[in-house]
Amino acid sequence: MKTYQILSNKDTRSGFGDALAELGRNNKNVVALCADLTGSLKMDAFAKEFSERFFQIGIAEANMISIAAGLTIGGKIPFTGTFANFSTSRVYDQIRQCVAYSNKNVKICASHAGLTLGEDGATHQVLEDIGMMKMLPNMVVINTCDYNQTKAATLAIADYLGPVYLRFGRPVVPNFTPENQKFEIGKALLLNEGTDVTIFATGHLVWKAIEAGHMLAEKGINAEIINIHSIKPLDKDAVINSVKKTRCVVTAEEHQMNGGLGDSIAQLLSQTIPTPIRMLAVNDVFGESGKPEELMTKYKLDSIDIVNKVNEVIEMKQ
Amino acid sequence: MKTIKELNDISTQIRRDLLRMINAVKSGHPGGSLGCADLFTALYFNILNHDPANFSIDGKEQDLFFLSNGHLSAVWYCALARSGYFPINELGTFRKLGTRLQGHPTPADEIEGVRIASGSLGQGLSVAIGAALTKKLNKENNIVYCLMGDGELQEGQVWEAAMFAAAKKIDNIIAIVDYNKKQIDGPVKDVLDLGNLNKKWDAFGWDVLEMDGNNIEEVINIINEAKHLINKSKPIVIIMKTIMGKGVDFMEDNHNWHGVAPNDEQLNKALSQLKETIGDY
Ligand SMILES: Cc1ncc(C[n+]2csc(CCOP(=O)(O)OP(=O)(O)O)c2C)c(N)n1
Ligand SMILES: [Mg+2]
């Protein structure tokens, strides 16, 4: 099992904020909008340095999304920022009509996704956003795993023409992917080569998958670990090629099972090479208040839970 | 520059066009479209600073128009075709399979003149504000227009947009409300009374004008007056009184014609009241 150094411990949202400020300096067309969560989204640096290109919308997310769509008319590249819940379910129709159907170059950047938002509880812990966003034609859906990757993704989506949903989180987590990495939309990243099982993980679950990989290696199980930062478009070749070798799959994500990454992988595999699969996800319940780590344990989204699912799926394969 | 008589002729033709389009597919929204035919004629043949033959989504150095109440697609398509955005024969494809003239407007099929999708009400003013901000950032001295329905004003997002535009001094925008006092379920005052509309917009920080939307000369005069208020730190709204179904006696002021297609007999009766002027498509 390949070892990954923890370069630092940082929140993914800071990767977004730092990249946004960098974009401000390098791309005059980048503009940013926020709905009274500038600090939480780490957008303050951009807001301060580029005040003429920063729009404080107030607590009016529907207005923010439609204004962003309007800003693209004439060539601006708007980045909207608010919590993932208010970036998606709150404004689904605005996104659907003004952004996705109209195919506008809007970057919907969403922080505090999932259970790791923590103590604020279920009203704020959106676990359905990947599903909602991936269902929309034209929409690209990205869920990054650490600070460096979020920074790279933020820079990359500015160069992509079209609607993007970029999902990241609140807590401080291990930062282990390379600094200044090149981010390719739609490309799966192989983190460990293995033969016994493929673990497809996204977001905060990627580091958990690496931890699980070490635990499995101790028991002689050789797990292939793939980081799926782009849920849509999905790197189908990478998924299929890995599964041809390992013949069983575990998926891991901080999202509902309905509509998540696991659901995308299962849909692909069931129509190409039907394969035993186990999904680590929240299963049709809302979250609750608690510390991020406590919640990940309670909702069985920890490394040990990945190990258990791997054991189950390997048994299924045999 | 077209005379008022010529503009009225175009407007009558547009009324004929849209009724024939809606009748042909037995679906669409004649009421609002008939009521706003004069506004669209004034906009596309007199007011807008635009270049129909060279349409681009970005519309740089041009005035922009956004239709927030997308169910008025029929009259908009007629004005676009008649002013040269696309061939008038394409009007006959309205709402048919494979058409660029979708039931509600969308740029998805690259129809010239349409820059964003609408149909789900309440979103267009926000979009227009975004486009107006881009005009400011690009240092373009053009005006962004946005038409909304009066029933549509019941959507909360409209007031989010209204509050934002005034607070942030978006003063290169002219919003127009189609004040026909009708919506699907009946008179607006019965469905959900808008109260004193002028005072509401005024309280939100907008300059408020009024006009008779079924008098082309007045429409041109009042919009020109509105243009003098541009770049004076306040957004501008025009409360435009219209008559739903204007031009066809049995449709006038009757909310039942919001979204019902005339049958062949009704069409013929309507067309007899709207004589062909510049030629049917
Ligand atoms: C968000 C949304 N809700 C409901 C509808 C259905 N609908 C279409 S038009 C309309 C009435 C609109 O009234 P008004 O703006 O006054 O337009 P008019 O009937 O005068 O043309 C409704 C309820 C819609 N298109 N969008
Ligand atoms: Mg009305």
Short mmCIF file of N, CA and C in Angstrom, two decimals, chain A residues 223-314:
data_model
loop_
_atom_site.label_atom_id
_atom_site.label_comp_id
_atom_site.label_asym_id
_atom_site.label_seq_id
_atom_site.Cartn_x
_atom_site.Cartn_y
_atom_site.Cartn_z
N ALA A 223 -5.98 -3.49 -1.98
CA ALA A 223 -7.08 -2.67 -2.51
C ALA A 223 -6.58 -1.65 -3.53
N GLU A 224 -7.29 -1.58 -4.62
CA GLU A 224 -7.04 -0.48 -5.57
C GLU A 224 -7.89 0.70 -5.09
N ILE A 225 -7.29 1.86 -4.99
CA ILE A 225 -8.02 3.03 -4.47
C ILE A 225 -8.03 4.13 -5.54
N ILE A 226 -9.23 4.57 -5.87
CA ILE A 226 -9.38 5.59 -6.91
C ILE A 226 -10.14 6.78 -6.37
N ASN A 227 -9.57 7.93 -6.57
CA ASN A 227 -10.19 9.20 -6.15
C ASN A 227 -11.04 9.72 -7.30
N ILE A 228 -12.35 9.74 -7.09
CA ILE A 228 -13.26 10.28 -8.13
C ILE A 228 -13.61 11.70 -7.72
N HIS A 229 -12.85 12.66 -8.21
CA HIS A 229 -13.23 14.05 -7.89
C HIS A 229 -14.32 14.55 -8.84
N SER A 230 -14.38 13.96 -10.04
CA SER A 230 -15.42 14.36 -10.99
C SER A 230 -16.49 13.29 -11.05
N ILE A 231 -17.60 13.57 -10.41
CA ILE A 231 -18.69 12.59 -10.43
C ILE A 231 -19.39 12.66 -11.77
N LYS A 232 -19.36 13.83 -12.36
CA LYS A 232 -19.89 14.00 -13.70
C LYS A 232 -19.08 15.06 -14.42
N PRO A 233 -18.47 14.78 -15.56
CA PRO A 233 -18.48 13.48 -16.21
C PRO A 233 -17.64 12.46 -15.44
N LEU A 234 -18.13 11.23 -15.42
CA LEU A 234 -17.45 10.14 -14.73
C LEU A 234 -16.41 9.54 -15.67
N ASP A 235 -15.25 9.23 -15.12
CA ASP A 235 -14.19 8.62 -15.92
C ASP A 235 -14.52 7.13 -16.11
N LYS A 236 -15.35 6.88 -17.09
CA LYS A 236 -15.88 5.52 -17.28
C LYS A 236 -14.78 4.50 -17.56
N ASP A 237 -13.84 4.88 -18.39
CA ASP A 237 -12.76 3.94 -18.73
C ASP A 237 -11.99 3.53 -17.49
N ALA A 238 -11.68 4.52 -16.66
CA ALA A 238 -10.91 4.21 -15.45
C ALA A 238 -11.69 3.26 -14.55
N VAL A 239 -12.99 3.49 -14.44
CA VAL A 239 -13.82 2.63 -13.58
C VAL A 239 -13.84 1.21 -14.14
N ILE A 240 -14.16 1.11 -15.41
CA ILE A 240 -14.31 -0.21 -16.01
C ILE A 240 -12.99 -0.97 -16.02
N ASN A 241 -11.90 -0.29 -16.37
CA ASN A 241 -10.59 -0.98 -16.41
C ASN A 241 -10.18 -1.49 -15.04
N SER A 242 -10.44 -0.72 -14.02
CA SER A 242 -10.07 -1.16 -12.68
C SER A 242 -10.92 -2.37 -12.27
N VAL A 243 -12.21 -2.27 -12.56
CA VAL A 243 -13.12 -3.32 -12.11
C VAL A 243 -12.87 -4.64 -12.86
N LYS A 244 -12.44 -4.53 -14.10
CA LYS A 244 -12.10 -5.74 -14.87
C LYS A 244 -11.03 -6.54 -14.13
N LYS A 245 -10.17 -5.83 -13.46
CA LYS A 245 -9.06 -6.46 -12.74
C LYS A 245 -9.51 -6.95 -11.36
N THR A 246 -10.24 -6.14 -10.63
CA THR A 246 -10.52 -6.47 -9.22
C THR A 246 -11.83 -7.22 -9.02
N ARG A 247 -12.78 -7.03 -9.93
CA ARG A 247 -14.05 -7.77 -9.92
C ARG A 247 -14.95 -7.50 -8.71
N CYS A 248 -14.66 -6.51 -7.92
CA CYS A 248 -15.62 -6.09 -6.88
C CYS A 248 -15.31 -4.67 -6.43
N VAL A 249 -16.35 -4.01 -5.93
CA VAL A 249 -16.27 -2.57 -5.74
C VAL A 249 -16.86 -2.13 -4.40
N VAL A 250 -16.19 -1.16 -3.77
CA VAL A 250 -16.79 -0.42 -2.66
C VAL A 250 -16.74 1.07 -3.02
N THR A 251 -17.85 1.74 -2.83
CA THR A 251 -17.86 3.19 -3.05
C THR A 251 -18.00 3.90 -1.70
N ALA A 252 -17.47 5.11 -1.61
CA ALA A 252 -17.50 5.82 -0.32
C ALA A 252 -17.67 7.31 -0.54
N GLU A 253 -18.68 7.86 0.14
CA GLU A 253 -18.97 9.29 -0.06
C GLU A 253 -19.77 9.83 1.13
N GLU A 254 -19.70 11.14 1.29
CA GLU A 254 -20.44 11.82 2.36
C GLU A 254 -21.71 12.39 1.73
N HIS A 255 -22.65 11.51 1.41
CA HIS A 255 -23.82 11.90 0.62
C HIS A 255 -24.86 10.80 0.78
N GLN A 256 -26.08 11.07 0.38
CA GLN A 256 -27.09 10.01 0.34
C GLN A 256 -26.66 8.92 -0.66
N MET A 257 -27.07 7.70 -0.34
CA MET A 257 -26.83 6.62 -1.30
C MET A 257 -27.63 6.88 -2.57
N ASN A 258 -28.86 7.33 -2.39
CA ASN A 258 -29.67 7.70 -3.56
C ASN A 258 -29.04 8.92 -4.23
N GLY A 259 -28.62 8.74 -5.45
CA GLY A 259 -28.15 9.90 -6.20
C GLY A 259 -26.69 10.23 -6.07
N GLY A 260 -25.95 9.44 -5.32
CA GLY A 260 -24.55 9.79 -5.10
C GLY A 260 -23.59 9.16 -6.09
N LEU A 261 -22.31 9.13 -5.68
CA LEU A 261 -21.27 8.54 -6.51
C LEU A 261 -21.51 7.04 -6.72
N GLY A 262 -21.87 6.37 -5.62
CA GLY A 262 -22.08 4.93 -5.70
C GLY A 262 -23.14 4.59 -6.72
N ASP A 263 -24.15 5.40 -6.73
CA ASP A 263 -25.26 5.23 -7.66
C ASP A 263 -24.78 5.40 -9.13
N SER A 264 -23.88 6.36 -9.34
CA SER A 264 -23.34 6.55 -10.69
C SER A 264 -22.49 5.35 -11.12
N ILE A 265 -21.67 4.86 -10.18
CA ILE A 265 -20.79 3.72 -10.51
C ILE A 265 -21.65 2.48 -10.76
N ALA A 266 -22.65 2.27 -9.92
CA ALA A 266 -23.51 1.09 -10.07
C ALA A 266 -24.25 1.13 -11.39
N GLN A 267 -24.70 2.32 -11.76
CA GLN A 267 -25.42 2.47 -13.03
C GLN A 267 -24.51 2.09 -14.20
N LEU A 268 -23.29 2.56 -14.12
CA LEU A 268 -22.33 2.24 -15.20
C LEU A 268 -22.02 0.75 -15.24
N LEU A 269 -21.71 0.18 -14.08
CA LEU A 269 -21.28 -1.21 -14.05
C LEU A 269 -22.41 -2.17 -14.39
N SER A 270 -23.60 -1.85 -13.94
CA SER A 270 -24.71 -2.76 -14.20
C SER A 270 -25.00 -2.86 -15.69
N GLN A 271 -24.58 -1.84 -16.43
CA GLN A 271 -24.84 -1.85 -17.87
C GLN A 271 -23.62 -2.25 -18.69
N THR A 272 -22.48 -2.46 -18.02
CA THR A 272 -21.27 -2.86 -18.75
C THR A 272 -20.75 -4.19 -18.23
N ILE A 273 -20.18 -4.18 -17.02
CA ILE A 273 -19.77 -5.45 -16.41
C ILE A 273 -20.37 -5.56 -15.01
N PRO A 274 -21.55 -6.18 -14.93
CA PRO A 274 -22.20 -6.31 -13.61
C PRO A 274 -21.21 -6.90 -12.59
N THR A 275 -21.12 -6.19 -11.45
CA THR A 275 -20.05 -6.47 -10.49
C THR A 275 -20.62 -6.34 -9.08
N PRO A 276 -20.20 -7.21 -8.17
CA PRO A 276 -20.62 -7.02 -6.77
C PRO A 276 -20.17 -5.65 -6.27
N ILE A 277 -21.08 -4.98 -5.57
CA ILE A 277 -20.78 -3.62 -5.12
C ILE A 277 -21.38 -3.38 -3.75
N ARG A 278 -20.66 -2.65 -2.93
CA ARG A 278 -21.15 -2.20 -1.63
C ARG A 278 -20.95 -0.70 -1.57
N MET A 279 -21.93 -0.01 -1.02
CA MET A 279 -21.86 1.46 -1.01
C MET A 279 -21.84 2.00 0.40
N LEU A 280 -20.83 2.82 0.67
CA LEU A 280 -20.76 3.54 1.93
C LEU A 280 -21.36 4.91 1.68
N ALA A 281 -22.49 5.18 2.29
CA ALA A 281 -23.17 6.46 2.11
C ALA A 281 -24.22 6.57 3.19
N VAL A 282 -24.81 7.74 3.30
CA VAL A 282 -25.92 7.90 4.23
C VAL A 282 -27.14 7.29 3.56
N ASN A 283 -27.87 6.45 4.31
CA ASN A 283 -28.90 5.66 3.65
C ASN A 283 -30.31 6.16 4.01
N ASP A 284 -30.74 7.18 3.28
CA ASP A 284 -32.14 7.62 3.35
C ASP A 284 -32.56 8.15 4.71
N VAL A 285 -31.64 8.80 5.39
CA VAL A 285 -32.00 9.50 6.63
C VAL A 285 -31.34 10.87 6.61
N PHE A 286 -31.85 11.78 7.44
CA PHE A 286 -31.21 13.08 7.60
C PHE A 286 -30.10 12.98 8.64
N GLY A 287 -29.20 13.94 8.62
CA GLY A 287 -28.13 13.99 9.61
C GLY A 287 -28.63 14.57 10.92
N GLU A 288 -27.69 15.04 11.74
CA GLU A 288 -28.04 15.60 13.05
C GLU A 288 -26.84 16.36 13.58
N SER A 289 -27.03 17.02 14.73
CA SER A 289 -25.93 17.77 15.33
C SER A 289 -24.89 16.84 15.93
N GLY A 290 -23.65 17.28 15.91
CA GLY A 290 -22.57 16.50 16.50
C GLY A 290 -21.26 16.98 15.93
N LYS A 291 -20.17 16.50 16.51
CA LYS A 291 -18.86 16.83 15.95
C LYS A 291 -18.69 16.06 14.65
N PRO A 292 -18.01 16.64 13.68
CA PRO A 292 -17.86 15.96 12.39
C PRO A 292 -17.40 14.51 12.53
N GLU A 293 -16.38 14.28 13.32
CA GLU A 293 -15.85 12.92 13.43
C GLU A 293 -16.87 11.97 14.08
N GLU A 294 -17.58 12.51 15.08
CA GLU A 294 -18.62 11.69 15.73
C GLU A 294 -19.69 11.27 14.72
N LEU A 295 -20.05 12.23 13.87
CA LEU A 295 -21.09 11.93 12.88
C LEU A 295 -20.61 10.92 11.86
N MET A 296 -19.37 11.07 11.43
CA MET A 296 -18.83 10.13 10.45
C MET A 296 -18.80 8.71 11.04
N THR A 297 -18.56 8.63 12.33
CA THR A 297 -18.56 7.33 12.99
C THR A 297 -19.98 6.79 13.08
N LYS A 298 -20.89 7.65 13.58
CA LYS A 298 -22.27 7.19 13.77
C LYS A 298 -22.91 6.75 12.45
N TYR A 299 -22.63 7.51 11.39
CA TYR A 299 -23.28 7.18 10.11
C TYR A 299 -22.43 6.21 9.26
N LYS A 300 -21.45 5.61 9.93
CA LYS A 300 -20.63 4.55 9.32
C LYS A 300 -19.93 4.99 8.05
N LEU A 301 -19.28 6.14 8.17
CA LEU A 301 -18.52 6.66 7.03
C LEU A 301 -17.03 6.75 7.40
N ASP A 302 -16.58 5.82 8.23
CA ASP A 302 -15.19 5.88 8.68
C ASP A 302 -14.36 4.81 7.96
N SER A 303 -13.04 4.87 8.19
CA SER A 303 -12.17 3.91 7.50
C SER A 303 -12.52 2.47 7.85
N ILE A 304 -12.86 2.24 9.11
CA ILE A 304 -13.21 0.87 9.52
C ILE A 304 -14.46 0.38 8.78
N ASP A 305 -15.36 1.31 8.49
CA ASP A 305 -16.57 0.93 7.75
C ASP A 305 -16.24 0.55 6.31
N ILE A 306 -15.24 1.22 5.76
CA ILE A 306 -14.80 0.84 4.41
C ILE A 306 -14.21 -0.57 4.45
N VAL A 307 -13.40 -0.82 5.48
CA VAL A 307 -12.80 -2.16 5.62
C VAL A 307 -13.91 -3.22 5.70
N ASN A 308 -14.92 -2.95 6.49
CA ASN A 308 -16.01 -3.93 6.63
C ASN A 308 -16.73 -4.18 5.31
N LYS A 309 -16.96 -3.11 4.58
CA LYS A 309 -17.64 -3.26 3.28
C LYS A 309 -16.76 -4.05 2.31
N VAL A 310 -15.46 -3.81 2.38
CA VAL A 310 -14.55 -4.54 1.49
C VAL A 310 -14.63 -6.03 1.81
N ASN A 311 -14.63 -6.37 3.08
CA ASN A 311 -14.72 -7.79 3.44
C ASN A 311 -16.02 -8.40 2.92
N GLU A 312 -17.09 -7.63 3.05
CA GLU A 312 -18.40 -8.13 2.56
C GLU A 312 -18.38 -8.38 1.05
N VAL A 313 -17.82 -7.42 0.33
CA VAL A 313 -17.91 -7.51 -1.12
C VAL A 313 -16.96 -8.57 -1.68
N ILE A 314 -15.86 -8.76 -0.97
CA ILE A 314 -14.93 -9.82 -1.42
C ILE A 314 -15.59 -11.19 -1.24
#
